[in-house]
Amino acid sequence: QKEVEQNSGPLSVPEGAIASLNCTYSDRVSQSFFWYRQYSGKSPELIMSIYSNGDKEDGRFTAQLNKASQYVSLLIRDSQPSDSATYLCAVNPGKEYGNKLVFGAGTILRVKS
Amino acid sequence: GAVVSQHPSWVICKSGTSVKIECRSLDFQATTMFWYRQFPKQSLMLMATSNEGSKATYEQGVEKDKFLINHASLTLSTLTVTSAHPEDSSFYICSASSTRGGNQPQHFGDGTRLSIL
């Protein structure tokens, strides 16, 4: 059973602060990792992909991957009220799993102005 | 880039009606498309994986005769909910991955909100 674990939250941060979202996964052979943002009533939107250990930055977002610890995180700097959403961590366990994504249940982020 | 179009965005129909939902990748070719269902305040649930030119692979518990999937080209997959009933009311979302490789992310359509009266 391939699992992706996230704290459901809600995680509340003040506007301008750094929001830190965490995710752990069970399948050691997983190679690709994604963060999606889902606003209430909308479909998920890809915000970050990461494939190798270390940090990957894109604007206010930084994804961090540690394969040894089976841990992936997302940092949002200068958080804005518009960042309030559910953030889904997704892991691709590989071709043997049909390239399906295993999603975490999501972390609700609330940015208070 | 990587735009996925889903149509219709909203359907309201009577019980017993069949409803077809289209999913198109507009600017890339997608060997594989995925169909999800999401109930309010719940996680995404994968229903089936759709491969171009072959039969869809359904997840456990999903009735293949109820949810017909066709993937006739590299840019189009359809989901038909046959003889829909109120319990089929949900948010249906498709996604597509590029043919470039297995590590590509899935890009989601905007979803179809289905309400069966």
PDB file of C-alpha atoms in Angstrom, chain A residues 31-32 34 36 38 41-44 46 49 51 88 92 95 98-101 103-105, chain B residues 32 34 36 38 43-44 46 49 59 91 93 102-111 113:
ATOM      1  CA  GLN A  31      11.078   9.323  -8.287  1.00  0.00           C
ATOM      2  CA  SER A  32       8.837  12.307  -8.855  1.00  0.00           C
ATOM      3  CA  PHE A  34       4.476  17.304  -6.969  1.00  0.00           C
ATOM      4  CA  TYR A  36      -0.812  21.006  -6.145  1.00  0.00           C
ATOM      5  CA  GLN A  38      -6.730  23.378  -4.758  1.00  0.00           C
ATOM      6  CA  GLY A  41     -14.756  24.119  -5.395  1.00  0.00           C
ATOM      7  CA  LYS A  42     -11.970  24.127  -7.982  1.00  0.00           C
ATOM      8  CA  SER A  43      -9.714  21.491  -9.507  1.00  0.00           C
ATOM      9  CA  PRO A  44      -6.061  21.062  -8.446  1.00  0.00           C
ATOM     10  CA  LEU A  46       0.207  22.245 -10.283  1.00  0.00           C
ATOM     11  CA  SER A  49       7.537  19.541  -9.370  1.00  0.00           C
ATOM     12  CA  TYR A  51      12.715  15.113  -8.820  1.00  0.00           C
ATOM     13  CA  LEU A  88      -1.948  18.439  -2.046  1.00  0.00           C
ATOM     14  CA  ASN A  92       4.553   9.134  -8.615  1.00  0.00           C
ATOM     15  CA  LYS A  95       5.954   3.063 -14.249  1.00  0.00           C
ATOM     16  CA  GLY A  98       1.045   2.892 -14.154  1.00  0.00           C
ATOM     17  CA  ASN A  99       2.364   6.400 -13.553  1.00  0.00           C
ATOM     18  CA  LYS A 100      -0.596   7.083 -11.315  1.00  0.00           C
ATOM     19  CA  LEU A 101      -0.188   9.703  -8.643  1.00  0.00           C
ATOM     20  CA  PHE A 103      -2.150  11.946  -3.279  1.00  0.00           C
ATOM     21  CA  GLY A 104      -2.037  12.971   0.308  1.00  0.00           C
ATOM     22  CA  ALA A 105      -5.291  14.099   1.889  1.00  0.00           C
TER      23      ALA A 105
ATOM     24  CA  THR B  32      -2.499   8.744 -20.510  1.00  0.00           C
ATOM     25  CA  PHE B  34      -6.919  10.016 -15.584  1.00  0.00           C
ATOM     26  CA  TYR B  36     -11.085  11.405 -10.654  1.00  0.00           C
ATOM     27  CA  GLN B  38     -14.272  14.255  -5.509  1.00  0.00           C
ATOM     28  CA  SER B  43      -9.874  13.772  -1.129  1.00  0.00           C
ATOM     29  CA  LEU B  44      -9.526  13.132  -4.836  1.00  0.00           C
ATOM     30  CA  LEU B  46      -8.956   8.034  -8.820  1.00  0.00           C
ATOM     31  CA  THR B  49      -6.633   5.406 -16.024  1.00  0.00           C
ATOM     32  CA  GLU B  59      -9.767   1.245  -9.767  1.00  0.00           C
ATOM     33  CA  PHE B  91     -17.220  16.735  -8.948  1.00  0.00           C
ATOM     34  CA  ILE B  93     -12.047  15.910 -12.784  1.00  0.00           C
ATOM     35  CA  GLY B 102       6.681   8.738 -16.906  1.00  0.00           C
ATOM     36  CA  ASN B 103       7.873  11.456 -14.567  1.00  0.00           C
ATOM     37  CA  GLN B 104       5.731  14.167 -16.059  1.00  0.00           C
ATOM     38  CA  PRO B 105       3.152  15.791 -13.784  1.00  0.00           C
ATOM     39  CA  GLN B 106      -0.544  15.481 -14.325  1.00  0.00           C
ATOM     40  CA  HIS B 107      -2.328  18.597 -15.454  1.00  0.00           C
ATOM     41  CA  PHE B 108      -5.937  18.909 -14.409  1.00  0.00           C
ATOM     42  CA  GLY B 109      -8.997  20.126 -16.226  1.00  0.00           C
ATOM     43  CA  ASP B 110     -11.343  22.540 -14.494  1.00  0.00           C
ATOM     44  CA  GLY B 111     -13.707  19.730 -13.506  1.00  0.00           C
ATOM     45  CA  ARG B 113     -19.897  19.418 -11.404  1.00  0.00           C
TER      46      ARG B 113
END
